[in-house]
Amino acid sequence: MVQNEVLDYGPLLDKTPVVRVLLVNDKQEAQLAISGCYQITGSLTNIIDQGQGLQKCIISVNNGGINIGNKRYKNSELRITSQRDGEIELNNIRYRGEIRIMQQFNNKFSVIEEIDLESFIGGVLGSEMPPSWDEDALRAQAVTARTYAMYKKKVRRDEVYHLDMLELAYKGVAGETARLNRIVQETKGVVMVYNWNIFPAYFHSTCGGHTEDINHVFGRDSIPPLSGVSCNYCNNSKHSNWSTDISKAAIETKLREANIFVSNISTVTAINPGAGDHGSKVSITSANGSKELNANDFRLLVGPNYLFSTAFHSRSNGKNITFSGKGWGHGVGLCQYGAQAMAQKGFQWTAILKHYYPKIELVRVY
Ligand SMILES: [Zn+2]
């Protein structure tokens, strides 16, 4: 697709980058099945095993070797590559490409997928946004996720993996559809840059009226694309305004799991609201006195499907705290419901991105 708003200098990278995605970590067992031909190599490239299809079996690690079903490999690391259109199924989720099983301590292991960025974005797109949404909202989301993934690849280039599944929702091949693959293809290689730097293109479900500065929420250096903008578009989201009761005991349990000890909570107050009313900290008053925590950390500890955002007021309500707030998510970067409403009003994906990330350039890098 020709987009005169996308700077196209010809490819800056000679091929589609590969990203390393952490699928399983610190586990003693995982289920594996392979369709089609496959090859297994160790940390060197010589083939140590190959086959045609592998029935569902268990991966485990002991005495310095890796077991796959009833076969044992005396390697600290195995690389399994499915050939042609084969798929690798791990814990009932289907993936393309290549996985690496790497031993960790105490008979545990991690599994990392190596996948080309475009296929990965296809899988992310169907997980992060309803696949039926408008094409320009989906294109904006594809560029956002690609930019985020390229940023992580850059800053974690020397690490074992670039991305984990807490950062971007990803369901492997199951997230892909023909329509989504076409939409990804239409923005192939396009990322956002600010001052010719790639940046962490955060996004979230619903901002509730104004997005937040990255510094306010995550304490990281602010840049114009991540400094917050007004959003008059997401009021159709059911999380635009919400009210929910969460039991004090449940909050105390979740905090205890993170080694934060409070008992008999009386109040939870979001403090230092930003431009979108998201608190940067919360103050928790309890029998142990009052304690301040990073507000977004507190939201994630309680659970993002319970405490939808940190833009809340709250009151004690017997055994519960009643939280009333707006928005869903951390509030930084693209507001997904806002992007969908803009697309429905006829804005193109380039305009949507330039609204939520001011002062960016869109560049095709491969
Ligand atoms: Zn919004």
mmCIF file of C-alpha atoms and ligand atoms in Angstrom:
data_model
loop_
_atom_site.group_PDB
_atom_site.id
_atom_site.type_symbol
_atom_site.label_atom_id
_atom_site.label_comp_id
_atom_site.label_asym_id
_atom_site.label_seq_id
_atom_site.Cartn_x
_atom_site.Cartn_y
_atom_site.Cartn_z
ATOM 1 C CA MET A 1 0.000 0.000 0.000
ATOM 2 C CA VAL A 2 1.418 3.388 -0.919
ATOM 3 C CA GLN A 3 1.151 5.816 1.961
ATOM 4 C CA ASN A 4 2.722 9.184 1.395
ATOM 5 C CA GLU A 5 2.765 9.700 5.150
ATOM 6 C CA VAL A 6 5.222 6.859 5.556
ATOM 7 C CA LEU A 7 8.873 7.703 4.923
ATOM 8 C CA ASP A 8 10.236 5.098 2.592
ATOM 9 C CA TYR A 9 13.981 5.235 1.957
ATOM 10 C CA GLY A 10 14.067 1.696 0.681
ATOM 11 C CA PRO A 11 14.772 -1.034 3.151
ATOM 12 C CA LEU A 12 17.021 -0.027 6.049
ATOM 13 C CA LEU A 13 17.191 -3.652 7.161
ATOM 14 C CA ASP A 14 17.927 -6.342 4.601
ATOM 15 C CA LYS A 15 15.373 -8.786 5.954
ATOM 16 C CA THR A 16 12.527 -9.180 8.408
ATOM 17 C CA PRO A 17 13.965 -9.299 11.929
ATOM 18 C CA VAL A 18 13.537 -12.358 14.106
ATOM 19 C CA VAL A 19 12.274 -11.891 17.650
ATOM 20 C CA ARG A 20 12.783 -14.205 20.594
ATOM 21 C CA VAL A 21 9.622 -14.658 22.642
ATOM 22 C CA LEU A 22 9.591 -16.339 26.046
ATOM 23 C CA LEU A 23 6.724 -18.873 25.988
ATOM 24 C CA VAL A 24 7.424 -20.946 29.103
ATOM 25 C CA ASN A 25 9.687 -20.096 32.010
ATOM 26 C CA ASP A 26 10.875 -21.862 35.149
ATOM 27 C CA LYS A 27 8.758 -24.977 34.563
ATOM 28 C CA GLN A 28 9.367 -28.657 35.266
ATOM 29 C CA GLU A 29 7.015 -29.917 32.581
ATOM 30 C CA ALA A 30 5.414 -28.789 29.348
ATOM 31 C CA GLN A 31 3.427 -30.591 26.687
ATOM 32 C CA LEU A 32 4.813 -30.792 23.160
ATOM 33 C CA ALA A 33 3.441 -32.029 19.830
ATOM 34 C CA ILE A 34 4.744 -31.387 16.304
ATOM 35 C CA SER A 35 2.954 -31.682 12.972
ATOM 36 C CA GLY A 36 5.037 -32.202 9.835
ATOM 37 C CA CYS A 37 8.758 -32.818 9.504
ATOM 38 C CA TYR A 38 11.030 -31.497 12.193
ATOM 39 C CA GLN A 39 14.694 -31.325 13.087
ATOM 40 C CA ILE A 40 16.363 -31.133 16.469
ATOM 41 C CA THR A 41 19.758 -29.532 16.897
ATOM 42 C CA GLY A 42 21.826 -28.791 19.983
ATOM 43 C CA SER A 43 23.565 -25.507 20.709
ATOM 44 C CA LEU A 44 25.693 -26.290 17.639
ATOM 45 C CA THR A 45 23.966 -26.639 14.300
ATOM 46 C CA ASN A 46 24.527 -30.360 13.707
ATOM 47 C CA ILE A 47 21.281 -32.310 13.526
ATOM 48 C CA ILE A 48 20.930 -34.695 16.441
ATOM 49 C CA ASP A 49 17.459 -35.981 15.648
ATOM 50 C CA GLN A 50 14.682 -35.604 13.098
ATOM 51 C CA GLY A 51 11.282 -37.042 12.438
ATOM 52 C CA GLN A 52 7.889 -36.757 10.854
ATOM 53 C CA GLY A 53 5.233 -35.660 13.339
ATOM 54 C CA LEU A 54 5.489 -36.058 17.079
ATOM 55 C CA GLN A 55 2.554 -37.220 19.191
ATOM 56 C CA LYS A 56 1.690 -35.244 22.290
ATOM 57 C CA CYS A 57 4.389 -35.894 24.903
ATOM 58 C CA ILE A 58 6.038 -34.299 27.921
ATOM 59 C CA ILE A 59 9.216 -32.218 28.034
ATOM 60 C CA SER A 60 11.173 -32.484 31.262
ATOM 61 C CA VAL A 61 14.723 -32.013 32.505
ATOM 62 C CA ASN A 62 16.841 -34.101 34.884
ATOM 63 C CA ASN A 63 20.484 -34.976 35.562
ATOM 64 C CA GLY A 64 21.672 -32.444 33.028
ATOM 65 C CA GLY A 65 19.676 -33.826 30.093
ATOM 66 C CA ILE A 66 16.438 -32.890 28.337
ATOM 67 C CA ASN A 67 13.710 -35.523 27.930
ATOM 68 C CA ILE A 68 11.141 -35.324 25.148
ATOM 69 C CA GLY A 69 8.644 -38.145 25.577
ATOM 70 C CA ASN A 70 10.730 -41.292 26.045
ATOM 71 C CA LYS A 71 13.796 -39.855 24.276
ATOM 72 C CA ARG A 72 16.643 -38.361 26.198
ATOM 73 C CA TYR A 73 19.097 -35.743 24.898
ATOM 74 C CA LYS A 74 22.286 -34.981 26.799
ATOM 75 C CA ASN A 75 22.205 -31.327 25.838
ATOM 76 C CA SER A 76 21.765 -28.197 27.891
ATOM 77 C CA GLU A 77 19.775 -26.680 25.035
ATOM 78 C CA LEU A 78 17.718 -28.060 22.150
ATOM 79 C CA ARG A 79 16.441 -26.257 19.101
ATOM 80 C CA ILE A 80 13.400 -27.740 17.350
ATOM 81 C CA THR A 81 12.604 -26.508 13.866
ATOM 82 C CA SER A 82 9.404 -27.414 12.075
ATOM 83 C CA GLN A 83 9.902 -27.670 8.330
ATOM 84 C CA ARG A 84 7.685 -26.132 5.664
ATOM 85 C CA ASP A 85 4.138 -25.691 6.980
ATOM 86 C CA GLY A 86 4.599 -27.736 10.123
ATOM 87 C CA GLU A 87 3.545 -26.394 13.472
ATOM 88 C CA ILE A 88 4.867 -26.843 16.975
ATOM 89 C CA GLU A 89 2.244 -27.182 19.683
ATOM 90 C CA LEU A 90 3.350 -26.239 23.165
ATOM 91 C CA ASN A 91 0.892 -26.561 26.049
ATOM 92 C CA ASN A 92 -1.917 -26.737 23.468
ATOM 93 C CA ILE A 93 -0.962 -23.472 21.720
ATOM 94 C CA ARG A 94 0.253 -23.773 18.117
ATOM 95 C CA TYR A 95 3.365 -21.910 16.963
ATOM 96 C CA ARG A 96 5.349 -21.530 13.771
ATOM 97 C CA GLY A 97 9.050 -21.350 13.348
ATOM 98 C CA GLU A 98 11.514 -22.573 15.834
ATOM 99 C CA ILE A 99 11.590 -23.207 19.567
ATOM 100 C CA ARG A 100 14.537 -23.488 21.922
ATOM 101 C CA ILE A 101 14.321 -25.521 25.106
ATOM 102 C CA MET A 102 16.906 -24.255 27.579
ATOM 103 C CA GLN A 103 17.799 -25.840 30.890
ATOM 104 C CA GLN A 104 17.554 -23.733 34.010
ATOM 105 C CA PHE A 105 18.392 -24.569 37.626
ATOM 106 C CA ASN A 106 16.648 -27.244 39.697
ATOM 107 C CA ASN A 107 15.459 -29.385 36.774
ATOM 108 C CA LYS A 108 13.479 -26.525 35.321
ATOM 109 C CA PHE A 109 13.561 -25.110 31.819
ATOM 110 C CA SER A 110 12.394 -22.286 29.612
ATOM 111 C CA VAL A 111 11.060 -22.400 26.063
ATOM 112 C CA ILE A 112 11.703 -19.540 23.668
ATOM 113 C CA GLU A 113 10.180 -19.154 20.222
ATOM 114 C CA GLU A 114 12.225 -17.594 17.421
ATOM 115 C CA ILE A 115 9.837 -16.111 14.915
ATOM 116 C CA ASP A 116 9.971 -13.512 12.179
ATOM 117 C CA LEU A 117 8.490 -10.251 13.370
ATOM 118 C CA GLU A 118 5.667 -10.134 10.786
ATOM 119 C CA SER A 119 4.323 -13.566 11.770
ATOM 120 C CA PHE A 120 4.597 -12.573 15.413
ATOM 121 C CA ILE A 121 2.628 -9.358 14.826
ATOM 122 C CA GLY A 122 -0.071 -11.411 13.071
ATOM 123 C CA GLY A 123 -0.449 -13.527 16.207
ATOM 124 C CA VAL A 124 -0.414 -10.481 18.496
ATOM 125 C CA LEU A 125 -2.966 -8.525 16.496
ATOM 126 C CA GLY A 126 -5.698 -11.141 16.885
ATOM 127 C CA SER A 127 -5.023 -11.354 20.610
ATOM 128 C CA GLU A 128 -4.756 -7.669 21.402
ATOM 129 C CA MET A 129 -7.752 -6.301 19.486
ATOM 130 C CA PRO A 130 -11.115 -7.771 18.491
ATOM 131 C CA PRO A 131 -10.356 -9.111 14.977
ATOM 132 C CA SER A 132 -13.640 -7.662 13.680
ATOM 133 C CA TRP A 133 -12.598 -4.058 14.380
ATOM 134 C CA ASP A 134 -12.080 -1.471 11.650
ATOM 135 C CA GLU A 135 -9.073 -1.968 9.411
ATOM 136 C CA ASP A 136 -7.454 1.365 10.276
ATOM 137 C CA ALA A 137 -7.634 0.630 14.011
ATOM 138 C CA LEU A 138 -6.051 -2.770 13.350
ATOM 139 C CA ARG A 139 -3.346 -1.231 11.129
ATOM 140 C CA ALA A 140 -2.559 1.301 13.885
ATOM 141 C CA GLN A 141 -2.348 -1.561 16.398
ATOM 142 C CA ALA A 142 -0.070 -3.573 14.099
ATOM 143 C CA VAL A 143 2.380 -0.653 13.776
ATOM 144 C CA THR A 144 2.202 -0.039 17.531
ATOM 145 C CA ALA A 145 2.963 -3.673 18.394
ATOM 146 C CA ARG A 146 5.747 -3.823 15.755
ATOM 147 C CA THR A 147 7.335 -0.649 17.169
ATOM 148 C CA TYR A 148 7.140 -2.007 20.714
ATOM 149 C CA ALA A 149 8.655 -5.348 19.662
ATOM 150 C CA MET A 150 11.478 -3.668 17.658
ATOM 151 C CA TYR A 151 12.236 -1.457 20.663
ATOM 152 C CA LYS A 152 12.461 -4.496 22.956
ATOM 153 C CA LYS A 153 14.634 -6.316 20.429
ATOM 154 C CA LYS A 154 17.013 -3.359 20.448
ATOM 155 C CA VAL A 155 17.264 -2.907 24.219
ATOM 156 C CA ARG A 156 17.374 -6.642 24.964
ATOM 157 C CA ARG A 157 19.588 -7.622 22.028
ATOM 158 C CA ASP A 158 22.092 -9.418 24.262
ATOM 159 C CA GLU A 159 19.483 -11.191 26.374
ATOM 160 C CA VAL A 160 18.137 -14.699 25.916
ATOM 161 C CA TYR A 161 14.720 -13.347 24.930
ATOM 162 C CA HIS A 162 13.303 -10.006 23.776
ATOM 163 C CA LEU A 163 9.660 -10.275 24.795
ATOM 164 C CA ASP A 164 7.569 -12.246 27.217
ATOM 165 C CA MET A 165 3.882 -12.928 27.025
ATOM 166 C CA LEU A 166 3.052 -10.512 29.824
ATOM 167 C CA GLU A 167 4.064 -7.626 27.573
ATOM 168 C CA LEU A 168 2.047 -8.417 24.455
ATOM 169 C CA ALA A 169 -0.845 -10.858 24.310
ATOM 170 C CA TYR A 170 0.101 -13.571 21.834
ATOM 171 C CA LYS A 171 -1.752 -16.775 21.028
ATOM 172 C CA GLY A 172 0.557 -18.097 18.322
ATOM 173 C CA VAL A 173 -0.982 -19.252 15.047
ATOM 174 C CA ALA A 174 -4.489 -19.268 16.574
ATOM 175 C CA GLY A 175 -4.499 -15.466 16.638
ATOM 176 C CA GLU A 176 -4.052 -15.240 12.871
ATOM 177 C CA THR A 177 -6.806 -14.905 10.262
ATOM 178 C CA ALA A 178 -6.566 -14.136 6.549
ATOM 179 C CA ARG A 179 -7.960 -10.635 7.126
ATOM 180 C CA LEU A 180 -5.502 -9.881 9.937
ATOM 181 C CA ASN A 181 -2.565 -11.240 7.952
ATOM 182 C CA ARG A 182 -3.501 -8.945 5.049
ATOM 183 C CA ILE A 183 -3.728 -5.955 7.426
ATOM 184 C CA VAL A 184 -0.305 -6.754 8.889
ATOM 185 C CA GLN A 185 1.087 -7.134 5.369
ATOM 186 C CA GLU A 186 -0.267 -3.688 4.391
ATOM 187 C CA THR A 187 1.897 -2.044 7.048
ATOM 188 C CA LYS A 188 4.809 -4.448 6.644
ATOM 189 C CA GLY A 189 8.038 -3.082 8.079
ATOM 190 C CA VAL A 190 6.499 0.232 9.214
ATOM 191 C CA VAL A 191 7.471 1.487 12.672
ATOM 192 C CA MET A 192 7.195 4.759 14.561
ATOM 193 C CA VAL A 193 10.291 6.743 15.455
ATOM 194 C CA TYR A 194 10.874 9.942 17.388
ATOM 195 C CA ASN A 195 14.097 11.813 16.553
ATOM 196 C CA TRP A 196 15.052 8.712 14.563
ATOM 197 C CA ASN A 197 14.861 6.583 17.670
ATOM 198 C CA ILE A 198 12.550 3.685 18.179
ATOM 199 C CA PHE A 199 10.662 3.968 21.486
ATOM 200 C CA PRO A 200 8.467 1.751 23.688
ATOM 201 C CA ALA A 201 5.097 2.266 21.998
ATOM 202 C CA TYR A 202 2.885 1.435 24.955
ATOM 203 C CA PHE A 203 -0.831 0.922 24.388
ATOM 204 C CA HIS A 204 -3.835 0.096 26.525
ATOM 205 C CA SER A 205 -7.551 -0.582 26.240
ATOM 206 C CA THR A 206 -9.283 2.622 27.336
ATOM 207 C CA CYS A 207 -7.778 5.845 28.634
ATOM 208 C CA GLY A 208 -10.996 7.418 29.954
ATOM 209 C CA GLY A 209 -10.480 10.858 28.384
ATOM 210 C CA HIS A 210 -6.749 11.647 28.434
ATOM 211 C CA THR A 211 -3.667 9.463 28.091
ATOM 212 C CA GLU A 212 -0.829 9.734 30.599
ATOM 213 C CA ASP A 213 2.820 10.714 30.515
ATOM 214 C CA ILE A 214 5.166 7.702 30.623
ATOM 215 C CA ASN A 215 7.128 9.396 33.399
ATOM 216 C CA HIS A 216 4.022 9.707 35.559
ATOM 217 C CA VAL A 217 3.097 6.011 35.236
ATOM 218 C CA PHE A 218 6.386 4.182 34.756
ATOM 219 C CA GLY A 219 8.923 6.732 36.010
ATOM 220 C CA ARG A 220 10.779 6.632 32.691
ATOM 221 C CA ASP A 221 12.041 9.680 30.793
ATOM 222 C CA SER A 222 9.253 11.489 29.039
ATOM 223 C CA ILE A 223 9.329 12.058 25.271
ATOM 224 C CA PRO A 224 6.676 13.930 23.246
ATOM 225 C CA PRO A 225 5.071 10.765 21.761
ATOM 226 C CA LEU A 226 4.531 9.381 25.258
ATOM 227 C CA SER A 227 3.609 12.527 27.134
ATOM 228 C CA GLY A 228 -0.202 12.190 27.015
ATOM 229 C CA VAL A 229 -2.944 13.574 24.766
ATOM 230 C CA SER A 230 -6.632 14.245 25.168
ATOM 231 C CA CYS A 231 -8.911 11.522 23.794
ATOM 232 C CA ASN A 232 -12.547 12.257 23.110
ATOM 233 C CA TYR A 233 -13.045 8.927 21.434
ATOM 234 C CA CYS A 234 -13.180 6.132 24.000
ATOM 235 C CA ASN A 235 -16.446 6.947 25.783
ATOM 236 C CA ASN A 236 -18.115 3.977 24.030
ATOM 237 C CA SER A 237 -15.890 1.557 25.899
ATOM 238 C CA LYS A 238 -17.697 -0.190 28.722
ATOM 239 C CA HIS A 239 -14.640 0.593 30.821
ATOM 240 C CA SER A 240 -14.928 4.292 30.136
ATOM 241 C CA ASN A 241 -16.565 4.547 33.583
ATOM 242 C CA TRP A 242 -16.768 1.703 36.027
ATOM 243 C CA SER A 243 -17.408 0.819 39.624
ATOM 244 C CA THR A 244 -16.367 -2.391 41.321
ATOM 245 C CA ASP A 245 -16.155 -3.898 44.803
ATOM 246 C CA ILE A 246 -12.951 -5.704 45.738
ATOM 247 C CA SER A 247 -12.691 -7.431 49.089
ATOM 248 C CA LYS A 248 -10.135 -6.059 51.502
ATOM 249 C CA ALA A 249 -9.039 -9.625 52.291
ATOM 250 C CA ALA A 250 -8.348 -10.283 48.572
ATOM 251 C CA ILE A 251 -6.219 -7.128 48.341
ATOM 252 C CA GLU A 252 -4.311 -8.114 51.501
ATOM 253 C CA THR A 253 -3.662 -11.604 50.092
ATOM 254 C CA LYS A 254 -2.387 -10.270 46.759
ATOM 255 C CA LEU A 255 -0.074 -7.813 48.507
ATOM 256 C CA ARG A 256 1.183 -10.538 50.855
ATOM 257 C CA GLU A 257 2.111 -12.671 47.828
ATOM 258 C CA ALA A 258 4.384 -9.793 46.821
ATOM 259 C CA ASN A 259 5.858 -9.585 50.328
ATOM 260 C CA ILE A 260 3.915 -6.455 51.204
ATOM 261 C CA PHE A 261 2.268 -6.974 54.579
ATOM 262 C CA VAL A 262 -0.852 -5.015 55.494
ATOM 263 C CA SER A 263 -3.846 -6.036 57.601
ATOM 264 C CA ASN A 264 -7.236 -4.466 58.239
ATOM 265 C CA ILE A 265 -7.125 -2.091 55.300
ATOM 266 C CA SER A 266 -9.262 0.969 55.839
ATOM 267 C CA THR A 267 -8.623 3.058 52.732
ATOM 268 C CA VAL A 268 -6.833 2.898 49.381
ATOM 269 C CA THR A 269 -6.253 6.308 47.832
ATOM 270 C CA ALA A 270 -4.814 7.081 44.396
ATOM 271 C CA ILE A 271 -2.513 10.047 44.834
ATOM 272 C CA ASN A 272 -0.833 12.521 42.506
ATOM 273 C CA PRO A 273 -3.306 12.217 39.597
ATOM 274 C CA GLY A 274 -1.911 12.910 36.124
ATOM 275 C CA ALA A 275 -3.570 14.650 33.173
ATOM 276 C CA GLY A 276 -5.826 11.600 32.732
ATOM 277 C CA ASP A 277 -6.447 11.259 36.496
ATOM 278 C CA HIS A 278 -4.351 8.106 36.805
ATOM 279 C CA GLY A 279 -2.619 8.181 40.169
ATOM 280 C CA SER A 280 1.142 7.758 40.136
ATOM 281 C CA LYS A 281 1.041 6.204 43.618
ATOM 282 C CA VAL A 282 -1.495 4.692 45.948
ATOM 283 C CA SER A 283 -1.580 5.163 49.668
ATOM 284 C CA ILE A 284 -2.918 2.204 51.649
ATOM 285 C CA THR A 285 -4.042 2.842 55.201
ATOM 286 C CA SER A 286 -4.243 -0.195 57.438
ATOM 287 C CA ALA A 287 -3.599 -1.399 60.984
ATOM 288 C CA ASN A 288 0.089 -1.233 60.029
ATOM 289 C CA GLY A 289 -0.063 2.480 59.314
ATOM 290 C CA SER A 290 0.005 3.876 55.824
ATOM 291 C CA LYS A 291 2.099 2.642 52.951
ATOM 292 C CA GLU A 292 2.735 4.071 49.497
ATOM 293 C CA LEU A 293 3.169 1.937 46.394
ATOM 294 C CA ASN A 294 3.587 2.668 42.706
ATOM 295 C CA ALA A 295 -0.010 2.869 41.491
ATOM 296 C CA ASN A 296 0.459 0.770 38.356
ATOM 297 C CA ASP A 297 2.287 -1.929 40.323
ATOM 298 C CA PHE A 298 -0.637 -1.960 42.758
ATOM 299 C CA ARG A 299 -3.135 -2.311 39.879
ATOM 300 C CA LEU A 300 -1.212 -5.281 38.466
ATOM 301 C CA LEU A 301 -0.876 -6.908 41.892
ATOM 302 C CA VAL A 302 -4.606 -6.678 42.571
ATOM 303 C CA GLY A 303 -5.180 -7.875 38.997
ATOM 304 C CA PRO A 304 -5.828 -5.799 35.855
ATOM 305 C CA ASN A 305 -9.170 -7.561 35.357
ATOM 306 C CA TYR A 306 -10.347 -6.467 38.820
ATOM 307 C CA LEU A 307 -8.881 -3.027 39.309
ATOM 308 C CA PHE A 308 -9.200 -1.684 35.782
ATOM 309 C CA SER A 309 -7.101 1.455 36.115
ATOM 310 C CA THR A 310 -5.438 3.730 38.624
ATOM 311 C CA ALA A 311 -7.805 6.617 37.753
ATOM 312 C CA PHE A 312 -10.105 5.853 40.664
ATOM 313 C CA HIS A 313 -11.744 7.148 43.801
ATOM 314 C CA SER A 314 -12.530 4.658 46.501
ATOM 315 C CA ARG A 315 -14.445 4.254 49.714
ATOM 316 C CA SER A 316 -14.522 1.660 52.426
ATOM 317 C CA ASN A 317 -17.666 -0.443 52.189
ATOM 318 C CA GLY A 318 -17.721 -3.028 54.989
ATOM 319 C CA LYS A 319 -15.518 -5.937 54.001
ATOM 320 C CA ASN A 320 -14.963 -4.386 50.563
ATOM 321 C CA ILE A 321 -13.495 -1.312 49.009
ATOM 322 C CA THR A 322 -15.695 0.216 46.337
ATOM 323 C CA PHE A 323 -13.524 1.561 43.520
ATOM 324 C CA SER A 324 -15.109 3.965 41.006
ATOM 325 C CA GLY A 325 -12.946 4.940 38.112
ATOM 326 C CA LYS A 326 -12.402 5.381 34.425
ATOM 327 C CA GLY A 327 -10.413 3.615 31.747
ATOM 328 C CA TRP A 328 -8.817 0.188 31.520
ATOM 329 C CA GLY A 329 -5.053 -0.240 31.520
ATOM 330 C CA HIS A 330 -2.070 1.930 32.413
ATOM 331 C CA GLY A 331 -3.168 4.853 30.254
ATOM 332 C CA VAL A 332 0.106 5.386 28.315
ATOM 333 C CA GLY A 333 0.278 5.567 24.501
ATOM 334 C CA LEU A 334 -2.432 4.362 22.123
ATOM 335 C CA CYS A 335 -5.965 4.073 23.536
ATOM 336 C CA GLN A 336 -7.405 1.062 21.662
ATOM 337 C CA TYR A 337 -11.080 1.984 22.037
ATOM 338 C CA GLY A 338 -10.183 5.516 20.993
ATOM 339 C CA ALA A 339 -8.345 4.168 17.935
ATOM 340 C CA GLN A 340 -11.398 2.131 16.944
ATOM 341 C CA ALA A 341 -13.723 5.154 17.338
ATOM 342 C CA MET A 342 -11.341 7.296 15.248
ATOM 343 C CA ALA A 343 -11.282 4.620 12.529
ATOM 344 C CA GLN A 344 -15.094 4.530 12.536
ATOM 345 C CA LYS A 345 -15.120 8.279 12.034
ATOM 346 C CA GLY A 346 -12.905 7.843 8.967
ATOM 347 C CA PHE A 347 -9.425 8.596 10.284
ATOM 348 C CA GLN A 348 -6.642 6.603 8.650
ATOM 349 C CA TRP A 349 -4.175 4.596 10.702
ATOM 350 C CA THR A 350 -1.439 7.181 10.111
ATOM 351 C CA ALA A 351 -3.653 9.931 11.580
ATOM 352 C CA ILE A 352 -4.648 7.720 14.520
ATOM 353 C CA LEU A 353 -0.995 7.056 15.352
ATOM 354 C CA LYS A 354 -0.038 10.721 14.981
ATOM 355 C CA HIS A 355 -2.839 11.661 17.369
ATOM 356 C CA TYR A 356 -1.849 9.260 20.139
ATOM 357 C CA TYR A 357 1.914 9.559 19.605
ATOM 358 C CA PRO A 358 2.581 13.244 18.808
ATOM 359 C CA LYS A 359 5.684 14.208 16.811
ATOM 360 C CA ILE A 360 6.424 10.740 15.475
ATOM 361 C CA GLU A 361 7.575 9.836 12.001
ATOM 362 C CA LEU A 362 6.388 6.661 10.336
ATOM 363 C CA VAL A 363 9.250 4.859 8.633
ATOM 364 C CA ARG A 364 9.390 1.664 6.656
ATOM 365 C CA VAL A 365 12.518 -0.146 7.860
ATOM 366 C CA TYR A 366 12.207 -3.338 5.814
HETATM 367 ZN ZN ZN B 1 -9.192 7.097 25.139
#
